[in-house]
Structures are given as structure tokens and as C-alpha cells.
Amino acid sequence: METLSVKDRINSLRNVMNSHGIQAYIVCTEDFHGSEYVGGYFKAREYLSGFTGSAGTLLVTEENALLWTDGRYFIQAAEQLKGSSIALMKSGEKDVPTLAEYLGKNLAEGSVVGFDGRTVSTKMFWQLAKKLAAKKVTFAVDSDLAGLVWESRPPLSAEPVWELSTEFSGETRAEKLSRVRAKMSENNADFLALSALDEIAWLLNLRGNDVLFNPVFLSYMIIDKNKAQLFAKKEIFDENIVKALAEDNVEIKDYDSFYNALESLESGSAVMLDPAKVNCLITRSAAKNASVIERESPIMLMKSVKNPVEQENIRRAHIKDGAAVTKFMYWLKYTDEKITEISAAEKLEEFRKMQSGYLGQSFEPIMAYGANAAIVHYSATEETNTTIERRGLLLSDTGGHYLEGTTDITRTYVLGELTDEEKRGFTLVLAGHLDLAAAVFPKGTRGANLDILAREPLWREGLDFNHGTGHGVGYLLNVHEGPNRIHWRLKGNVGSEILPGTVTSDEPGLYIEGKFGIRHESLVLCREREDGFLYFDTLTLVPFDLDGVDKRYLSDREIKLLNAYHERVYKEIAPYLDEKEKEWLKTATRAI
Amino acid sequence: METLSVKDRINSLRNVMNSHGIQAYIVCTEDFHGSEYVGGYFKAREYLSGFTGSAGTLLVTEENALLWTDGRYFIQAAEQLKGSSIALMKSGEKDVPTLAEYLGKNLAEGSVVGFDGRTVSTKMFWQLAKKLAAKKVTFAVDSDLAGLVWESRPPLSAEPVWELSTEFSGETRAEKLSRVRAKMSENNADFLALSALDEIAWLLNLRGNDVLFNPVFLSYMIIDKNKAQLFAKKEIFDENIVKALAEDNVEIKDYDSFYNALESLESGSAVMLDPAKVNCLITRSAAKNASVIERESPIMLMKSVKNPVEQENIRRAHIKDGAAVTKFMYWLKYTDEKITEISAAEKLEEFRKMQSGYLGQSFEPIMAYGANAAIVHYSATEETNTTIERRGLLLSDTGGHYLEGTTDITRTYVLGELTDEEKRGFTLVLAGHLDLAAAVFPKGTRGANLDILAREPLWREGLDFNHGTGHGVGYLLNVHEGPNRIHWRLKGNVGSEILPGTVTSDEPGLYIEGKFGIRHESLVLCREREDGFLYFDTLTLVPFDLDGVDKRYLSDREIKLLNAYHERVYKEIAPYLDEKEKEWLKTATRAI
């Protein structure tokens, strides 16, 4: 087993850069599909730099090596880059140029910039190209140089695929393909190219296990008017699936043959793709013979609107998940065991595993005690793992995949005495959570219109939180999906309408550095009233810890909303609890 | 005095169209400056069609004549067009093409479309040109054919101009010019072309009387790095103003010489203009020698942010206006006189005229009784004038110009018994008004983020209103100004940030056809708290009629807000009332 140092690896990379005539090489963190988590095969940036964070970009030039990462990782990156000769570039800090700015300033005219185009979205590539236009730079977008120097690269994941029956998906593959083809026809497209793994999984009613926390499988698709090609490792499909796909005119092709297939589309034909989702090598390959129609993926919207079967299933998933998390809450508040952040997360996972249809965690659990919870992206490691004491707050943001859907819940638990500041924060965040969950609004309303309902109780007190208030959630798919989103800032895309059938999180928070972090998150289903107005139906069913509530910070209406929610939690969850738990839940959901 | 029929006028127009080689001629309603109200000189559409409404476009072709107008005017236009041979095109109705669609369908290829380019904004022209691109149409944009056939056309207004001292404006002309030149420099512009009359009046600290309800004067400007040219009728300036302008390097040129001056700019120079504000003849003339830089007018933002002197003055204007309207309210509720909508509006104007510094109405007053108030743009005429009875609601939306600023206030008065539906509506609209007025929000927040605060009490009950919630208000200038605006719909422009120093209206409403209309409007000043958050300080000081309030529809917080507001109204307004009025005001502003 080779154990080259990072310096050696960078030098090997420079050698192949030299032989390929490349003056600057960029190594990104993404996989070929824009996934939120990436497998070992895709961790070239980690291999070459030694930096293990989930966000960062490495640039290697003939003279220098630099790594850009954001505020979450400044300390970790500085530590891991020691002795590597790689300079740390703190993104967002004053006087720190972006990668494009750095290249713009330091590249010689006519240089060749290389990267693996499969790891850069088309949109990102256009932005880079625009910024370097004056430099007359050439891009070598098909150079996976990291692969050339990385001898013991882990293989691509190739876990078995399984079929999600219509009992759970609510719509056949044929029906979905037909809806997609109608959209292609609207846009005068002969082909649709897909690479987002959750879109392919949704469309084909298949699930896999190639990406951590996302039940998807590595694949691409090219759909035409009558048939479709699915590019994936052939060994991941059993005979029945191959047959079922063939019946719907879906042919399985080798994963690696996708780019060639795109390049070979008939000239004169038109291929539709989403530049925000497909990587730039896909766009380049598609444009070789065919003309490219850039459109937002039609599947994104279809997938976000849950059908009646999915909605009914999701309710069931939330009752199971609610029972598991409520049991955890009782255990957490009354156990005599010594608990740490990690052991608490394991205990919660145990409760979830007792539920039928449970398939695994939907994201890396956040179990953050005291001041740790003030770090928004905190996830306990062996090094940071903190013992939970009988005072203060524990923030617990976790979720599960069930056959009946995906959950995502944050509760902040009171473990003993609280300061007035903690109680005030706990209650103000709860007020915003309740106000947003009770919103009523006409069709056409966007997340940017709604956001203030969750923030106004905090804003009035001069407080705020620095993350979005809500994201879409997939059905037994990615826990973060678009296009529905709740945020007050109108950046770039102004945000899409909140449509009936979409599932969105409602998760305001408050983070006081060095002290505590609070977040209250439930998932809500958008529904339509008889009069045509829309409202949210809360899916998540776990009490808010009343030990944290200071009634002075709630309006009469918010108190009524809280009591009505707790009444519902008791009614729906009590049947799944033992007598002791049930008795406690009665108190935990009492009217205040 | 000629009294040609509309048919004769259209025929004369066709004759000059023919001699000018024009196949389709468009007559718009706008003046040369995009003003909200237009003087007699500009009423060519009214002269040629006989239709007197404030919105509408006439199209005359060799064979046909058609007039487009919107829902407010369908009945009036049908009546006024009788026997004219002009077809009424009901804009927005199903199957009614827009003017561009009609031309696209009916014009022969290669036709010449004429209009007076001074009455069409650059933005509108681009839209029309784009839609007719396939038709290979030529545009004759400098043809004022209406002027050729209109023998007794009223002259251009030329009322005297007067200077607004810095005691009222808070900033000298030289300071303002210097700020504008900094913006020109930022945009690498050699010249700035202006035609919006409120922008010119603001910049020069001058006021006039050429446009109904807007204290502005007909003019254009070309500003360069050191001097400026003001194009206006020379007779409107007295010697002192000419001298004062000269001291600031502003030279007066003839109104009509503006377009020639634009055409004669040095070639190679760059002229900045706002395509949403300047007409298309300006853009065409500017582009003759110079290059055009299209930018949002920098003056719009400067003008919207009121300086400390303006803010202090505006407070005073609202105390005066508050005293006048409060006196009116007392009179209205207790007089024995027989009142009509028109006589009530006259009475209110009398109270305003008693205030020092009062200069006139800031817009056409809306005094609408009972079901009339359900017509959002209602303004009483001799024909519709309704006697006010001792029951139901009177909606009164009026405003004044003072040396100390411009006001705009709507109160809905209770004249006797109300139905439960009226009380509920009155109170829900008030709840939204109070919630928006009490908003606290960070910098960067836009009107689209805030709007839901005003609507949510209505939305919850399945109610809504079909107009914006707030508009910017000028300082002794136009009562409607940008860019600040409160509306939930994200159309085209996503709306600008609400900045400290801006004055915006807060005016939710409810309109039940055939029954009643309710609106509660105050102006609010955006201010910054010590912690950096922004909030609204309510400027308007007149009670909300407590006879309309049903407490069941207000939250505890809203009741507190209402009581605090009324306490302030009493404190600020009582000193300006007589004993009887004061005694009544005590009751009218009682805590509920």
C-alpha cells in the first residue's frame, strides 16, 4: 500500500499536468451528479490535499497550490493542510480573492485550465468562463488527472437497486414517463438528458444505496419520445427489474457509455437539459451534434408535488417517526444513564429501527449540546463529543427514511435549569415556528413572501438566524430537494411558488455563540382549502418541550396553536407508547 | 369654433396618415414625461376618440379605428364611443387581443406604424418592436399627426416656477447635482438625460404647477460633468431663479430644443438614461451621436430617501393634516347638514385650507359612500354623486401638499349602524394595517417580504384585496413615487429594499361588490433602531373610527398597538382642536 505524502501527490499531479499541457488544474468536491454527499471514488480533492471537509476547491498551478473553503472549515483546514505546501484561502474573508479572481489575476494569457468537467455544473462553468473571458484561456474539461495519479482509488459504488411499488409511489413509471414526455413536447425537445440521481430514482420508481443518506443509484438517462436509455452499472439490477424496465421501453446501458451516447445524438435534434443540474461535460457532449434547450428540469416540480398515495404514506411515516422520537424524548429527559451527543444519537436511531418500514437515516444526525448547538453545521465527532449534563439545551436535528417517506425533525430539549435568555430564545423561535405553520395564503405565494412570519418574533427583539427557514423534502429520497424553499432574501432565482402537495420544513432557529443553539423544525404539507386559499398541515408529531416555554413571549393565538398541536400529538402518538410513556406524554402535551 | 364630429376627426387623421405614408397610427394617453396626470395639450386621444377616461389607447388604420381601455372604463367608453365608428377593445377580457397582437395579426408586412414617440416610454417601445419584429414593420416615431389635425389644441401649460428653500428641501441644488454627478461618474457617463418632472423638480429645488395635483413644471434636462441644461418655457422663470440657476451652472434652454440638443451630443460620448422613464424619442435622439447607457435613474433612489430636514418637516405636515382631517371626522359624524360625496370632499378641503403652508390637493379625492366604495378607483362625479346617509361606511382617501411635504390618508368612517360583515371587514383590515405598521426587519428586506403582514388577517378568513399595500410618497411632489413599494407579487422587477428615510403608505383594504369598501391608510417613515434593525414610524395622525371595531377580530398585540396609536393621536392633535372637538377626540381615541 502506497502512502505518498500530500506533497508527493501534488507533484505527481504537476507531472501529468505538464504532460497534458495544463497550467492550472482545479479539483472540486462534487460527484458527477451534483449529489449532496459523495462516495469514496469522488474524493479526489481529499486525496490530493488531505483536507476532509465537505466543501472546498483545490487549485494546483505550476508554482502554487491553494485550497478554498468556507468559515465552517477554517480551523480544520488549517490543521489538515499543515506541511502540505497548500495555502488556505478563506472564502468570504476580506481581501481573499475567489478562485476565478485569483486565476484572472495570476494566469498568463492563453493558459490551459483543466478540470474533470463531470464535477462542475454547467452554470458554474459558464460563470468561470465569463470571468476569464478576457484572458483567452482554454479549458480542458475532460481531464480527470486526479484519477491518473490516484493509484488506489476506491471503486465506484455499485449497490443493488430495488423497486418501489406503486403502493408507495402512487404512480407507475409509465405514467411518469408520459408526463415527462408531454413536457419535452411542450419545449420541442427530442431528448431529455438527466443526471440528478433523485430525479432518475423518482422517475423510474427505483431506489438504491450508492450515496450516503440518499437512497439513489449512480446513473444517467437519455429519454426520447418513445424509449429511454438508463446508463448505470449493469450488475446493480436483478433480472426482474431489467424485465420491468424493458416493458416500459427503458433500456439499460453501461454507466460509462453515457457521454458517447450524448455525443452521438442525431444532428438536427434538440436535447433539453437543466444547466443548474447537469455537469458541463454533459452540456458539451450534448451540443456536439444536437442543439441544446436549457430549461429547469420538469421532474423537479413533478417530484416536489406529492400525489395522494404519497401524502397518505407520508402521514404514516410521521406517526412512526413521531412515536420513535417521542420515546427518545422521554428516555432523554428521565434516563439515569450517562449520555453523550453520540450515544444519544445512537439511542434515537435504536428507537427508529424498531419501526416497521424504517430504512435508515436521511442525513447526518445533529445532536448538539449547549454551546456546540450554536455551530449551525455541527455534527459530533469522537473529538468533539460532549457529555450531556442535566442543565441547558440539547438540539437534535435528525431524520429517517421509511418506505412511507422521509422525515426531518428538530426538537430542542430542556435537560434541567435554563437561563432567562435560553427560555426567551426558545419561546421566540417557537412563536415564529407556530406562526409560519399556521399561514394561510393564496396561490402564487412564494417562500419569500412567507418567511417573515417565522422571523418577525425574533426580528422584533433584534435577533435573527443565518439560514433558510424551509426546504423541500423528497419522498424516500433526498431530504433536501427543490424547488420549494422558504427564505426572505431574493437572490438570483426569486424562489418558486409553494404548491399544494409539496412538503417543506419549517425550521427557524437562534444561535448564540459560546452559549446555546435552538431550532424547532417540523415538516408541513401544503394543502388547498375549499375557498381556494392554501395552508400548511403539520406532518411532524413530537411535543415541543414545554419546560423551555416562557408564556410571556407567546401571543394568545400562538398559545392556542401550540395547545391544539399538542392535543393532536397526544391523540396520534399515545397509541404507540407504553403506559409510563403515555402518562408522561399527557403532561408533556398539556394545555398551557 | 369648429365642432367636428369624432368621425370627421378620424377621417382628417387618415388623410394626414396617407400623406405621411403611415398605415397604422397609435394615439396614447401619456404626456412627454410619463406623468400620472396630463394637461389639455396632451389629450389627443380624448380629442380624436371622444373618450375621456384616464387610460386608453387609440389605433387608427386605413380601414378601422379601435380603442383599448381597461375594466374601470368599459361602461363609460361604450357610452362615449357610440356612433363614432371606433370599436371598443376591452383589455384583459378573454379573446380580446392586445394592441400589439392586433397589429401582429392585421398589419401587412412592411407597413409603417406611426405615433408620437414622446408619448411612449422606451421600455414600452422595445416591447412593441419585439412583438412586431417578424412583420418587418417600420416605425415613424416622430409623427405628431394628431397635432396636425387638432386645430384648437390647448397650449402647453406654462405656470410660474418657484423655489423651494433649503429650510424645506434640506439640501442645496449644488449638493444634489454633485451627488448625481458622482453616480454618472460611477457609470462612466458623460451626460445624464432626464425627463421625469418630479426628478427635475427635486434636483433643482424648484416647484411648478403644470400638472394637475403634481407641483412640477414641464421640462427636460441634460446634465454633464460641470454644467447642466434645463429645457423649459423661458417665461415660467423669474429673474431671481434664472440667476440662482446660473450660479449653479444650470442654463435655461427652450423646451422644444431638447431633442435637437440630444442629437447634437459629441460623438463618442456616453449618455445615461432610464428606459423605464424616458420616452423612446429621447433614447433615439440620444443614440444618434452618443452611446446610450441604460440605468435605473439614480435620482429616483436619492429622492425617495428623505433627509433629516425633510423628515422633520413631514412630521409637521402630518400634524397639520391630522388636525384638518380629525376636524373633518368630527364634523362628518355629528353635523345635521345634508351631505353628499362631493360636498363632503369640499368640506375636507376647507379644513385643509385653514392650515398654514397648505398648497392644494395631492390627488383626486376619493369620497365613496356605501357600495360606491367597492369600486377601487371611484371618484364621485355629478352623475354618481351620492347622498350620505346615517348608516354604513364612508371611505375617504385624500391628501394634501404642504410646504412641509405631501400627505395621503384613507380613513373609513362609520355613519350609523353597521352589519356584522362590515364590522368584521373593518376590523380585519385594521388588524393588517397595524401589523404592517409595527413591522421590524433587517436591512435588505423588500416590500415583497413585508406584504403578508398586512394581508394575513384577511387571508385567514379567505378575503383579499386586489391592489398594492404600499407606495412611496414624494416630498411636496408626486403622491405616488418609486422605488419603494409593498406588494406580495414578484412581477418583473422584484421590488426594491425598504430603506431608512423612505416614506411609504400602509393601505390594506376590502371591497365587497354592491355592498361596501374599506381601506385604512397611513404613511409610515422607515427608521433605523440602535441595533441596526429597521421599523416604521407612523406619520399620519387621525383616529380609526372605533365604532367600526369588533374586538374579537384583533389580537391582544393589535389592541395594544391601536391603543398606543390613539394615545399618540390625542396627544399630538388635541392642541389644535376647539374644546368640543377635543372632548370628542378623547372618546374617539379611548383605549379599548
Short mmCIF file of C-alpha atoms in Angstrom, two decimals, chain A residues 97-445:
data_model
loop_
_atom_site.label_atom_id
_atom_site.label_comp_id
_atom_site.label_asym_id
_atom_site.label_seq_id
_atom_site.Cartn_x
_atom_site.Cartn_y
_atom_site.Cartn_z
CA PRO A 97 -9.90 36.57 -3.92
CA THR A 98 -12.28 33.93 -5.26
CA LEU A 99 -10.76 31.15 -7.35
CA ALA A 100 -11.91 32.92 -10.53
CA GLU A 101 -10.44 36.22 -9.35
CA TYR A 102 -7.17 34.50 -8.44
CA LEU A 103 -6.95 32.86 -11.85
CA GLY A 104 -7.91 36.12 -13.55
CA LYS A 105 -5.01 37.85 -11.85
CA ASN A 106 -2.31 35.17 -11.94
CA LEU A 107 -2.80 33.19 -15.17
CA ALA A 108 -0.74 34.00 -18.23
CA GLU A 109 -2.80 34.81 -21.31
CA GLY A 110 -3.57 31.75 -23.39
CA SER A 111 -3.16 29.32 -20.47
CA VAL A 112 -4.94 25.97 -20.37
CA VAL A 113 -7.14 25.39 -17.30
CA GLY A 114 -8.07 21.78 -16.68
CA PHE A 115 -10.61 20.01 -14.52
CA ASP A 116 -12.88 17.00 -14.57
CA GLY A 117 -15.91 18.58 -16.25
CA ARG A 118 -18.13 15.91 -14.75
CA THR A 119 -17.68 17.55 -11.33
CA VAL A 120 -18.63 21.11 -12.36
CA SER A 121 -22.20 22.16 -13.10
CA THR A 122 -22.87 23.87 -16.41
CA LYS A 123 -23.99 27.01 -14.62
CA MET A 124 -20.75 27.15 -12.58
CA PHE A 125 -18.68 26.61 -15.70
CA TRP A 126 -20.39 29.50 -17.54
CA GLN A 127 -19.67 31.75 -14.59
CA LEU A 128 -15.99 30.80 -14.58
CA ALA A 129 -15.67 31.10 -18.35
CA LYS A 130 -17.26 34.56 -18.28
CA LYS A 131 -14.84 35.77 -15.62
CA LEU A 132 -11.80 34.51 -17.55
CA ALA A 133 -13.02 35.59 -20.98
CA ALA A 134 -10.51 38.45 -21.19
CA LYS A 135 -7.61 36.05 -20.52
CA LYS A 136 -8.14 33.97 -23.69
CA VAL A 137 -7.98 30.86 -21.57
CA THR A 138 -8.66 27.37 -22.98
CA PHE A 139 -10.50 24.84 -20.82
CA ALA A 140 -9.59 21.16 -20.83
CA VAL A 141 -12.87 19.97 -19.32
CA ASP A 142 -12.40 16.24 -19.87
CA SER A 143 -9.22 15.79 -17.86
CA ASP A 144 -9.58 13.54 -14.83
CA LEU A 145 -5.90 13.97 -13.96
CA ALA A 146 -6.55 13.14 -10.30
CA GLY A 147 -7.63 9.71 -11.47
CA LEU A 148 -4.31 9.24 -13.24
CA VAL A 149 -2.19 9.83 -10.14
CA TRP A 150 -4.53 8.15 -7.64
CA GLU A 151 -3.47 4.52 -7.77
CA SER A 152 -5.60 3.01 -5.02
CA ARG A 153 -8.75 4.96 -5.86
CA PRO A 154 -11.83 3.28 -4.34
CA PRO A 155 -14.18 1.81 -6.94
CA LEU A 156 -17.49 3.43 -7.87
CA SER A 157 -20.26 2.28 -5.58
CA ALA A 158 -22.49 -0.38 -7.18
CA GLU A 159 -25.11 -1.36 -4.61
CA PRO A 160 -28.22 -3.32 -5.68
CA VAL A 161 -31.23 -1.41 -6.93
CA TRP A 162 -34.75 -2.23 -5.72
CA GLU A 163 -38.18 -1.32 -6.98
CA LEU A 164 -40.59 0.92 -5.07
CA SER A 165 -44.07 -0.46 -5.70
CA THR A 166 -46.94 1.86 -6.66
CA GLU A 167 -48.45 1.11 -3.25
CA PHE A 168 -45.72 3.51 -2.06
CA SER A 169 -45.01 5.66 -5.13
CA GLY A 170 -48.63 6.18 -6.14
CA GLU A 171 -47.84 6.47 -9.84
CA THR A 172 -46.45 3.99 -12.36
CA ARG A 173 -43.21 4.51 -14.23
CA ALA A 174 -45.16 4.59 -17.49
CA GLU A 175 -47.41 7.38 -16.22
CA LYS A 176 -44.42 9.40 -15.04
CA LEU A 177 -42.58 8.92 -18.34
CA SER A 178 -45.66 10.03 -20.18
CA ARG A 179 -45.91 13.26 -18.13
CA VAL A 180 -42.22 13.95 -18.74
CA ARG A 181 -42.62 13.39 -22.48
CA ALA A 182 -45.50 15.88 -22.55
CA LYS A 183 -43.12 18.49 -21.11
CA MET A 184 -40.46 17.58 -23.69
CA SER A 185 -43.04 18.04 -26.40
CA GLU A 186 -44.10 21.45 -24.99
CA ASN A 187 -40.46 22.51 -25.30
CA ASN A 188 -39.98 20.97 -28.77
CA ALA A 189 -37.28 18.67 -27.38
CA ASP A 190 -36.46 15.31 -28.96
CA PHE A 191 -34.38 14.20 -25.97
CA LEU A 192 -34.14 14.90 -22.28
CA ALA A 193 -30.79 14.32 -20.55
CA LEU A 194 -30.89 13.62 -16.81
CA SER A 195 -28.13 13.19 -14.26
CA ALA A 196 -29.65 14.20 -10.91
CA LEU A 197 -29.87 10.90 -9.08
CA ASP A 198 -33.05 11.68 -7.15
CA GLU A 199 -34.81 12.65 -10.37
CA ILE A 200 -33.89 9.34 -12.03
CA ALA A 201 -34.89 7.34 -8.94
CA TRP A 202 -38.24 9.16 -8.73
CA LEU A 203 -38.97 8.75 -12.43
CA LEU A 204 -38.20 5.03 -12.53
CA ASN A 205 -39.69 4.12 -9.12
CA LEU A 206 -36.31 2.60 -8.24
CA ARG A 207 -34.17 3.10 -5.17
CA GLY A 208 -30.54 2.29 -4.47
CA ASN A 209 -27.74 2.81 -2.00
CA ASP A 210 -24.81 4.47 -3.78
CA VAL A 211 -24.89 7.80 -1.95
CA LEU A 212 -24.70 8.23 1.80
CA PHE A 213 -28.13 9.05 3.26
CA ASN A 214 -29.72 9.30 -0.22
CA PRO A 215 -31.45 6.10 -1.43
CA VAL A 216 -30.35 6.57 -5.03
CA PHE A 217 -28.07 4.80 -7.51
CA LEU A 218 -25.35 6.11 -9.83
CA SER A 219 -26.91 6.64 -13.25
CA TYR A 220 -27.71 8.95 -16.14
CA MET A 221 -30.66 8.93 -18.52
CA ILE A 222 -31.47 9.95 -22.06
CA ILE A 223 -35.21 9.95 -22.71
CA ASP A 224 -36.60 10.20 -26.19
CA LYS A 225 -40.18 10.26 -27.45
CA ASN A 226 -40.78 6.52 -27.27
CA LYS A 227 -37.94 4.90 -25.38
CA ALA A 228 -35.37 5.72 -22.73
CA GLN A 229 -31.79 4.72 -22.02
CA LEU A 230 -30.62 4.24 -18.43
CA PHE A 231 -26.83 4.40 -18.03
CA ALA A 232 -25.70 2.52 -14.91
CA LYS A 233 -23.54 -0.37 -13.75
CA LYS A 234 -25.39 -3.39 -15.14
CA GLU A 235 -24.68 -5.57 -12.11
CA ILE A 236 -26.87 -3.47 -9.82
CA PHE A 237 -30.12 -4.64 -11.48
CA ASP A 238 -31.68 -8.04 -10.95
CA GLU A 239 -33.50 -9.88 -13.71
CA ASN A 240 -36.97 -8.77 -12.64
CA ILE A 241 -36.04 -5.10 -12.73
CA VAL A 242 -34.37 -5.43 -16.11
CA LYS A 243 -37.55 -7.05 -17.41
CA ALA A 244 -39.85 -4.50 -15.80
CA LEU A 245 -37.78 -1.64 -17.24
CA ALA A 246 -37.81 -3.25 -20.69
CA GLU A 247 -41.61 -3.41 -20.55
CA ASP A 248 -41.62 0.35 -20.15
CA ASN A 249 -39.13 0.72 -23.02
CA VAL A 250 -36.24 1.58 -20.71
CA GLU A 251 -33.00 0.01 -21.88
CA ILE A 252 -30.02 -0.38 -19.57
CA LYS A 253 -26.67 0.82 -20.97
CA ASP A 254 -23.26 0.92 -19.39
CA TYR A 255 -22.66 3.82 -16.97
CA ASP A 256 -19.52 4.90 -18.80
CA SER A 257 -21.09 4.97 -22.26
CA PHE A 258 -23.35 7.93 -21.41
CA TYR A 259 -21.13 10.71 -22.75
CA ASN A 260 -20.51 8.88 -26.03
CA ALA A 261 -24.23 8.30 -26.42
CA LEU A 262 -24.86 12.02 -25.92
CA GLU A 263 -22.22 12.93 -28.48
CA SER A 264 -23.86 10.57 -30.95
CA LEU A 265 -27.37 12.06 -30.89
CA GLU A 266 -28.67 12.72 -34.42
CA SER A 267 -27.58 16.08 -35.72
CA GLY A 268 -30.51 18.45 -36.07
CA SER A 269 -32.22 17.00 -32.99
CA ALA A 270 -32.85 19.04 -29.83
CA VAL A 271 -31.89 17.90 -26.34
CA MET A 272 -33.34 19.52 -23.23
CA LEU A 273 -31.30 19.77 -20.04
CA ASP A 274 -31.14 21.81 -16.84
CA PRO A 275 -27.88 23.83 -16.69
CA ALA A 276 -28.21 24.11 -12.91
CA LYS A 277 -28.27 20.31 -12.58
CA VAL A 278 -26.16 18.73 -15.33
CA ASN A 279 -22.38 18.98 -15.35
CA CYS A 280 -20.59 20.91 -18.07
CA LEU A 281 -19.27 17.80 -19.83
CA ILE A 282 -22.88 16.71 -20.36
CA THR A 283 -23.76 20.05 -21.94
CA ARG A 284 -20.66 19.95 -24.11
CA SER A 285 -21.29 16.36 -25.22
CA ALA A 286 -24.97 17.06 -25.95
CA ALA A 287 -24.06 20.09 -28.03
CA LYS A 288 -21.70 18.11 -30.26
CA ASN A 289 -24.37 17.06 -32.78
CA ALA A 290 -27.65 18.18 -31.27
CA SER A 291 -28.89 21.62 -30.24
CA VAL A 292 -29.30 22.22 -26.53
CA ILE A 293 -32.51 23.58 -24.95
CA GLU A 294 -31.72 24.86 -21.46
CA ARG A 295 -34.75 24.50 -19.18
CA GLU A 296 -35.41 23.95 -15.50
CA SER A 297 -35.85 20.21 -15.05
CA PRO A 298 -39.55 19.36 -15.38
CA ILE A 299 -39.03 16.45 -12.99
CA MET A 300 -38.04 18.77 -10.14
CA LEU A 301 -41.55 20.24 -9.96
CA MET A 302 -43.35 16.91 -10.55
CA LYS A 303 -41.31 15.23 -7.83
CA SER A 304 -41.96 18.05 -5.35
CA VAL A 305 -45.75 17.76 -5.63
CA LYS A 306 -46.64 14.60 -3.73
CA ASN A 307 -49.56 12.55 -5.07
CA PRO A 308 -52.43 11.41 -2.79
CA VAL A 309 -50.86 7.98 -2.17
CA GLU A 310 -47.52 9.56 -1.24
CA GLN A 311 -49.29 12.07 1.02
CA GLU A 312 -51.16 9.33 2.87
CA ASN A 313 -47.94 7.31 3.25
CA ILE A 314 -46.02 10.34 4.47
CA ARG A 315 -48.59 10.81 7.24
CA ARG A 316 -47.96 7.21 8.33
CA ALA A 317 -44.19 7.71 8.22
CA HIS A 318 -44.54 10.72 10.50
CA ILE A 319 -46.64 8.81 13.01
CA LYS A 320 -43.96 6.10 13.19
CA ASP A 321 -41.18 8.67 13.34
CA GLY A 322 -43.14 10.71 15.88
CA ALA A 323 -43.52 7.65 18.11
CA ALA A 324 -39.78 6.92 17.88
CA VAL A 325 -38.70 10.49 18.62
CA THR A 326 -41.28 10.91 21.40
CA LYS A 327 -39.97 7.73 23.06
CA PHE A 328 -36.48 9.14 22.71
CA MET A 329 -37.58 12.40 24.31
CA TYR A 330 -38.99 10.57 27.34
CA TRP A 331 -35.85 8.46 27.63
CA LEU A 332 -33.58 11.50 27.26
CA LYS A 333 -35.35 13.53 29.91
CA TYR A 334 -35.58 10.79 32.54
CA THR A 335 -32.78 8.26 32.00
CA ASP A 336 -30.08 7.82 34.64
CA GLU A 337 -27.53 6.66 32.08
CA LYS A 338 -24.56 8.83 31.28
CA ILE A 339 -25.19 10.21 27.80
CA THR A 340 -23.00 11.86 25.23
CA GLU A 341 -24.02 13.52 21.99
CA ILE A 342 -23.00 10.43 20.05
CA SER A 343 -24.67 7.93 22.37
CA ALA A 344 -27.87 9.98 22.33
CA ALA A 345 -27.89 9.92 18.52
CA GLU A 346 -27.37 6.15 18.62
CA LYS A 347 -30.23 5.76 21.08
CA LEU A 348 -32.58 7.74 18.84
CA GLU A 349 -31.55 5.56 15.90
CA GLU A 350 -32.45 2.49 18.00
CA PHE A 351 -35.96 3.82 18.54
CA ARG A 352 -36.32 4.44 14.81
CA LYS A 353 -35.06 0.97 13.99
CA MET A 354 -37.95 -0.51 15.97
CA GLN A 355 -40.41 0.99 13.47
CA SER A 356 -41.62 -1.11 10.53
CA GLY A 357 -40.52 0.09 7.12
CA TYR A 358 -37.54 2.04 8.55
CA LEU A 359 -34.63 2.04 6.12
CA GLY A 360 -32.02 4.35 7.64
CA GLN A 361 -31.07 7.90 8.48
CA SER A 362 -31.98 10.62 5.98
CA PHE A 363 -28.92 12.76 6.82
CA GLU A 364 -26.01 13.00 9.21
CA PRO A 365 -27.68 13.49 12.60
CA ILE A 366 -27.00 16.68 14.52
CA MET A 367 -27.08 16.11 18.27
CA ALA A 368 -25.55 19.21 19.78
CA TYR A 369 -25.37 20.05 23.45
CA GLY A 370 -25.02 23.53 24.93
CA ALA A 371 -22.63 25.81 23.09
CA ASN A 372 -21.99 23.13 20.44
CA ALA A 373 -25.53 23.79 19.14
CA ALA A 374 -24.57 27.37 18.32
CA ILE A 375 -22.43 25.95 15.47
CA VAL A 376 -25.11 25.58 12.80
CA HIS A 377 -23.46 22.71 10.89
CA TYR A 378 -22.19 20.91 14.00
CA SER A 379 -22.03 17.16 13.91
CA ALA A 380 -20.39 15.40 16.84
CA THR A 381 -17.12 13.56 16.17
CA GLU A 382 -15.07 11.45 18.56
CA GLU A 383 -13.01 14.59 19.25
CA THR A 384 -15.86 16.99 19.96
CA ASN A 385 -18.27 14.50 21.55
CA THR A 386 -19.66 16.17 24.67
CA THR A 387 -21.24 14.64 27.75
CA ILE A 388 -24.81 15.77 28.20
CA GLU A 389 -25.46 17.24 31.63
CA ARG A 390 -28.67 17.91 33.48
CA ARG A 391 -28.92 21.55 32.56
CA GLY A 392 -29.27 23.65 29.44
CA LEU A 393 -30.46 22.65 25.98
CA LEU A 394 -29.82 19.79 23.57
CA LEU A 395 -30.53 20.47 19.89
CA SER A 396 -31.43 17.32 18.00
CA ASP A 397 -31.87 17.53 14.20
CA THR A 398 -32.33 14.06 12.72
CA GLY A 399 -34.42 12.21 10.18
CA GLY A 400 -35.23 8.83 8.76
CA HIS A 401 -36.15 7.10 5.54
CA TYR A 402 -39.20 4.85 5.62
CA LEU A 403 -40.93 3.03 2.80
CA GLU A 404 -43.65 5.58 3.55
CA GLY A 405 -41.42 8.62 3.11
CA THR A 406 -38.60 10.72 4.51
CA THR A 407 -38.66 12.63 7.80
CA ASP A 408 -36.62 15.54 9.14
CA ILE A 409 -37.27 16.86 12.62
CA THR A 410 -35.53 19.21 15.03
CA ARG A 411 -36.53 19.49 18.65
CA THR A 412 -34.60 21.31 21.32
CA TYR A 413 -34.81 19.53 24.64
CA VAL A 414 -34.59 21.05 28.10
CA LEU A 415 -32.30 18.99 30.32
CA GLY A 416 -32.58 20.97 33.55
CA GLU A 417 -32.38 24.56 34.58
CA LEU A 418 -32.39 27.21 31.86
CA THR A 419 -31.27 30.81 31.89
CA ASP A 420 -33.85 33.51 31.14
CA GLU A 421 -32.03 34.15 27.86
CA GLU A 422 -32.41 30.50 26.87
CA LYS A 423 -36.13 30.47 27.72
CA ARG A 424 -36.75 33.69 25.85
CA GLY A 425 -34.92 32.39 22.77
CA PHE A 426 -36.65 29.02 22.97
CA THR A 427 -40.06 30.69 23.08
CA LEU A 428 -39.44 33.34 20.40
CA VAL A 429 -38.25 30.68 17.95
CA LEU A 430 -41.33 28.61 18.81
CA ALA A 431 -43.59 31.62 18.20
CA GLY A 432 -42.14 32.03 14.69
CA HIS A 433 -42.42 28.31 14.01
CA LEU A 434 -46.09 28.30 15.01
CA ASP A 435 -46.90 31.48 13.05
CA LEU A 436 -45.43 30.08 9.82
CA ALA A 437 -47.10 26.69 10.30
CA ALA A 438 -50.45 28.49 10.63
CA ALA A 439 -50.03 30.60 7.46
CA VAL A 440 -52.93 30.91 5.03
CA PHE A 441 -52.10 32.30 1.59
CA PRO A 442 -53.37 32.47 -2.00
CA LYS A 443 -51.98 30.53 -4.92
CA GLY A 444 -48.90 32.21 -6.33
CA THR A 445 -47.39 32.94 -2.92
#
